[in-house]
Amino acid sequence: MTTTPFNRLLLTGAAGGLGKVLRERLKSSAAILRLSDISPMAPATGPHEEVVQCDLADKAAVHDLVAGVDAIVHFGGVSTEHSFEDILGPNISGVFHIYEAARKHGVKRVIFASSNHVIGFYKQDEQIDARSARRPDSYYGLSKCYGEDMASFYFDRYGIETVSIRIGSSFPEPQNRRMLSTWLSYDDLTQLIERGLFTPDVGHTVVYGASANRDVWWDNRHAAHLGYQPKDSSEVFRPAVEAQPMPAADDPAMVYQGGAFVAAGPFD
Ligand code: NAI
Ligand code: 15L
């Protein structure tokens, strides 16, 4: 895989949990990393960084944000379940603004932080792949379905390629039994993003973001061209996680792939 760095790479969501991690890890992917979020970020540490505060819901601001950029790692937005109204601006309008700006500025590659919550209503004893019908578990999951469809449309209509990563649970370590299956280490996430950025001819590829965990529910056969080979496994954390009290067998966290998200809301 050729990994000639981009000149300027945009990372949205740079003030977030994953954004802070990726700020360091994406340095080798571009000469200049443009970091953006609605929240304040640490100042640029040198000429290889640009820090731009921006609300994804603001179309004109996103247009300016994308000017001069060669590729986009789109991780910004609401990242858990909220009311539809709270999700609308950052995740629905926001993803449209990103793709419209990409079209206008000639950006050809996007990495979209999708989520396992696009398929969260599958049960934990079911095996699925990227072509399985989606079963969103939340307004949040619906917004990620919309983002994936936006990516598909902008490829078919305008040739902008996207890798949509249906991230499982990307944290330093799995926090509960469900995450023994859904956990994605930061190293494996970084590998997925790099492969998404530098693999040629990805069209719109959907890939599940999980490490090489013992009990994985997701089959990545339709993303084999990315060559993603996870290196980590949640197994080392199993003893600590299984020392936690056992939830009831009918607890959504034990039944559904999306865990507790399936039972969030309503919001009125
Ligand atoms: P996070 O909530 O820590 O970071 C999201 C960032 O987006 C925040 O810094 C927030 O200020 C920013 N943001 C929210 N609204 C915005 C707006 N209107 N304009 C600009 N920025 C806005 O979430 P995290 O964990 O870092 O996740 C990053 C991305 O990955 C999110 O898109 C999330 O949905 C996705 N993801 C993360 C998973 C995980 O396990 N961490 C799992 C699945 C998906
Ligand atoms: C997500 O999509 C969220 O962004 C993250 O905070 C976790 O809840 C993760 O899914 C998960 O399902 O564990």
PDB file of N, CA, C and O in Angstrom, residues 193-219:
ATOM      1  N   ILE A 193      -8.060   3.708   9.749  1.00  0.00           N
ATOM      2  CA  ILE A 193      -8.110   5.035   9.117  1.00  0.00           C
ATOM      3  C   ILE A 193      -7.024   5.143   8.048  1.00  0.00           C
ATOM      4  O   ILE A 193      -7.276   5.628   6.935  1.00  0.00           O
ATOM      5  N   GLU A 194      -5.823   4.677   8.367  1.00  0.00           N
ATOM      6  CA  GLU A 194      -4.737   4.765   7.380  1.00  0.00           C
ATOM      7  C   GLU A 194      -5.075   3.946   6.137  1.00  0.00           C
ATOM      8  O   GLU A 194      -4.873   4.389   4.998  1.00  0.00           O
ATOM      9  N   ARG A 195      -5.616   2.750   6.328  1.00  0.00           N
ATOM     10  CA  ARG A 195      -5.976   1.928   5.172  1.00  0.00           C
ATOM     11  C   ARG A 195      -7.113   2.585   4.394  1.00  0.00           C
ATOM     12  O   ARG A 195      -7.153   2.559   3.166  1.00  0.00           O
ATOM     13  N   GLY A 196      -8.015   3.216   5.121  1.00  0.00           N
ATOM     14  CA  GLY A 196      -9.105   3.944   4.463  1.00  0.00           C
ATOM     15  C   GLY A 196      -8.595   5.123   3.650  1.00  0.00           C
ATOM     16  O   GLY A 196      -9.120   5.432   2.586  1.00  0.00           O
ATOM     17  N   LEU A 197      -7.566   5.778   4.143  1.00  0.00           N
ATOM     18  CA  LEU A 197      -7.035   6.948   3.439  1.00  0.00           C
ATOM     19  C   LEU A 197      -6.215   6.563   2.219  1.00  0.00           C
ATOM     20  O   LEU A 197      -6.233   7.271   1.205  1.00  0.00           O
ATOM     21  N   PHE A 198      -5.461   5.457   2.318  1.00  0.00           N
ATOM     22  CA  PHE A 198      -4.433   5.195   1.300  1.00  0.00           C
ATOM     23  C   PHE A 198      -4.728   4.019   0.375  1.00  0.00           C
ATOM     24  O   PHE A 198      -4.011   3.822  -0.607  1.00  0.00           O
ATOM     25  N   THR A 199      -5.739   3.207   0.650  1.00  0.00           N
ATOM     26  CA  THR A 199      -6.082   2.124  -0.278  1.00  0.00           C
ATOM     27  C   THR A 199      -6.760   2.724  -1.513  1.00  0.00           C
ATOM     28  O   THR A 199      -7.704   3.509  -1.377  1.00  0.00           O
ATOM     29  N   PRO A 200      -6.284   2.374  -2.715  1.00  0.00           N
ATOM     30  CA  PRO A 200      -6.938   2.926  -3.907  1.00  0.00           C
ATOM     31  C   PRO A 200      -8.311   2.313  -4.155  1.00  0.00           C
ATOM     32  O   PRO A 200      -8.584   1.190  -3.732  1.00  0.00           O
ATOM     33  N   ASP A 201      -9.133   3.060  -4.858  1.00  0.00           N
ATOM     34  CA  ASP A 201     -10.403   2.543  -5.396  1.00  0.00           C
ATOM     35  C   ASP A 201     -11.296   1.903  -4.333  1.00  0.00           C
ATOM     36  O   ASP A 201     -11.724   0.753  -4.466  1.00  0.00           O
ATOM     37  N   VAL A 202     -11.628   2.648  -3.316  1.00  0.00           N
ATOM     38  CA  VAL A 202     -12.500   2.094  -2.262  1.00  0.00           C
ATOM     39  C   VAL A 202     -13.973   2.360  -2.542  1.00  0.00           C
ATOM     40  O   VAL A 202     -14.842   1.766  -1.894  1.00  0.00           O
ATOM     41  N   GLY A 203     -14.279   3.244  -3.506  1.00  0.00           N
ATOM     42  CA  GLY A 203     -15.687   3.574  -3.751  1.00  0.00           C
ATOM     43  C   GLY A 203     -16.322   4.044  -2.464  1.00  0.00           C
ATOM     44  O   GLY A 203     -15.823   4.953  -1.806  1.00  0.00           O
ATOM     45  N   HIS A 204     -17.453   3.425  -2.103  1.00  0.00           N
ATOM     46  CA  HIS A 204     -17.923   3.591  -0.717  1.00  0.00           C
ATOM     47  C   HIS A 204     -17.816   2.232  -0.048  1.00  0.00           C
ATOM     48  O   HIS A 204     -18.570   1.307  -0.375  1.00  0.00           O
ATOM     49  N   THR A 205     -16.872   2.104   0.845  1.00  0.00           N
ATOM     50  CA  THR A 205     -16.654   0.850   1.564  1.00  0.00           C
ATOM     51  C   THR A 205     -17.147   0.991   3.001  1.00  0.00           C
ATOM     52  O   THR A 205     -16.845   1.974   3.667  1.00  0.00           O
ATOM     53  N   VAL A 206     -17.904   0.001   3.444  1.00  0.00           N
ATOM     54  CA  VAL A 206     -18.327  -0.063   4.857  1.00  0.00           C
ATOM     55  C   VAL A 206     -17.504  -1.142   5.537  1.00  0.00           C
ATOM     56  O   VAL A 206     -17.443  -2.281   5.067  1.00  0.00           O
ATOM     57  N   VAL A 207     -16.859  -0.772   6.636  1.00  0.00           N
ATOM     58  CA  VAL A 207     -16.046  -1.741   7.375  1.00  0.00           C
ATOM     59  C   VAL A 207     -16.408  -1.651   8.854  1.00  0.00           C
ATOM     60  O   VAL A 207     -16.648  -0.555   9.377  1.00  0.00           O
ATOM     61  N   TYR A 208     -16.481  -2.805   9.505  1.00  0.00           N
ATOM     62  CA  TYR A 208     -16.732  -2.814  10.951  1.00  0.00           C
ATOM     63  C   TYR A 208     -15.423  -2.579  11.683  1.00  0.00           C
ATOM     64  O   TYR A 208     -14.388  -3.173  11.348  1.00  0.00           O
ATOM     65  N   GLY A 209     -15.483  -1.736  12.680  1.00  0.00           N
ATOM     66  CA  GLY A 209     -14.286  -1.404  13.444  1.00  0.00           C
ATOM     67  C   GLY A 209     -14.253  -2.148  14.763  1.00  0.00           C
ATOM     68  O   GLY A 209     -14.770  -1.669  15.779  1.00  0.00           O
ATOM     69  N   ALA A 210     -13.690  -3.347  14.728  1.00  0.00           N
ATOM     70  CA  ALA A 210     -13.484  -4.129  15.950  1.00  0.00           C
ATOM     71  C   ALA A 210     -12.077  -4.693  15.898  1.00  0.00           C
ATOM     72  O   ALA A 210     -11.525  -4.928  14.815  1.00  0.00           O
ATOM     73  N   SER A 211     -11.494  -4.905  17.063  1.00  0.00           N
ATOM     74  CA  SER A 211     -10.197  -5.571  17.123  1.00  0.00           C
ATOM     75  C   SER A 211     -10.386  -7.079  16.931  1.00  0.00           C
ATOM     76  O   SER A 211     -11.509  -7.544  16.697  1.00  0.00           O
ATOM     77  N   ALA A 212      -9.300  -7.830  17.041  1.00  0.00           N
ATOM     78  CA  ALA A 212      -9.365  -9.288  16.823  1.00  0.00           C
ATOM     79  C   ALA A 212      -9.864  -9.958  18.104  1.00  0.00           C
ATOM     80  O   ALA A 212      -9.173 -10.781  18.722  1.00  0.00           O
ATOM     81  N   ASN A 213     -11.068  -9.600  18.502  1.00  0.00           N
ATOM     82  CA  ASN A 213     -11.647 -10.116  19.743  1.00  0.00           C
ATOM     83  C   ASN A 213     -12.125 -11.555  19.571  1.00  0.00           C
ATOM     84  O   ASN A 213     -12.412 -11.987  18.451  1.00  0.00           O
ATOM     85  N   ARG A 214     -12.232 -12.278  20.684  1.00  0.00           N
ATOM     86  CA  ARG A 214     -12.593 -13.699  20.596  1.00  0.00           C
ATOM     87  C   ARG A 214     -13.979 -13.886  19.983  1.00  0.00           C
ATOM     88  O   ARG A 214     -14.153 -14.691  19.066  1.00  0.00           O
ATOM     89  N   ASP A 215     -14.960 -13.122  20.463  1.00  0.00           N
ATOM     90  CA  ASP A 215     -16.345 -13.314  20.010  1.00  0.00           C
ATOM     91  C   ASP A 215     -16.802 -12.087  19.228  1.00  0.00           C
ATOM     92  O   ASP A 215     -17.430 -11.190  19.780  1.00  0.00           O
ATOM     93  N   VAL A 216     -16.465 -12.045  17.952  1.00  0.00           N
ATOM     94  CA  VAL A 216     -16.855 -10.897  17.124  1.00  0.00           C
ATOM     95  C   VAL A 216     -18.140 -11.230  16.386  1.00  0.00           C
ATOM     96  O   VAL A 216     -18.334 -12.359  15.943  1.00  0.00           O
ATOM     97  N   TRP A 217     -19.043 -10.259  16.267  1.00  0.00           N
ATOM     98  CA  TRP A 217     -20.332 -10.481  15.598  1.00  0.00           C
ATOM     99  C   TRP A 217     -20.284 -10.059  14.138  1.00  0.00           C
ATOM    100  O   TRP A 217     -21.254 -10.259  13.404  1.00  0.00           O
ATOM    101  N   TRP A 218     -19.186  -9.426  13.722  1.00  0.00           N
ATOM    102  CA  TRP A 218     -19.157  -8.738  12.439  1.00  0.00           C
ATOM    103  C   TRP A 218     -18.121  -9.329  11.503  1.00  0.00           C
ATOM    104  O   TRP A 218     -16.965  -9.509  11.865  1.00  0.00           O
ATOM    105  N   ASP A 219     -18.579  -9.604  10.266  1.00  0.00           N
ATOM    106  CA  ASP A 219     -17.749 -10.221   9.234  1.00  0.00           C
ATOM    107  C   ASP A 219     -17.349  -9.126   8.232  1.00  0.00           C
ATOM    108  O   ASP A 219     -18.217  -8.509   7.623  1.00  0.00           O
TER     109      ASP A 219
END
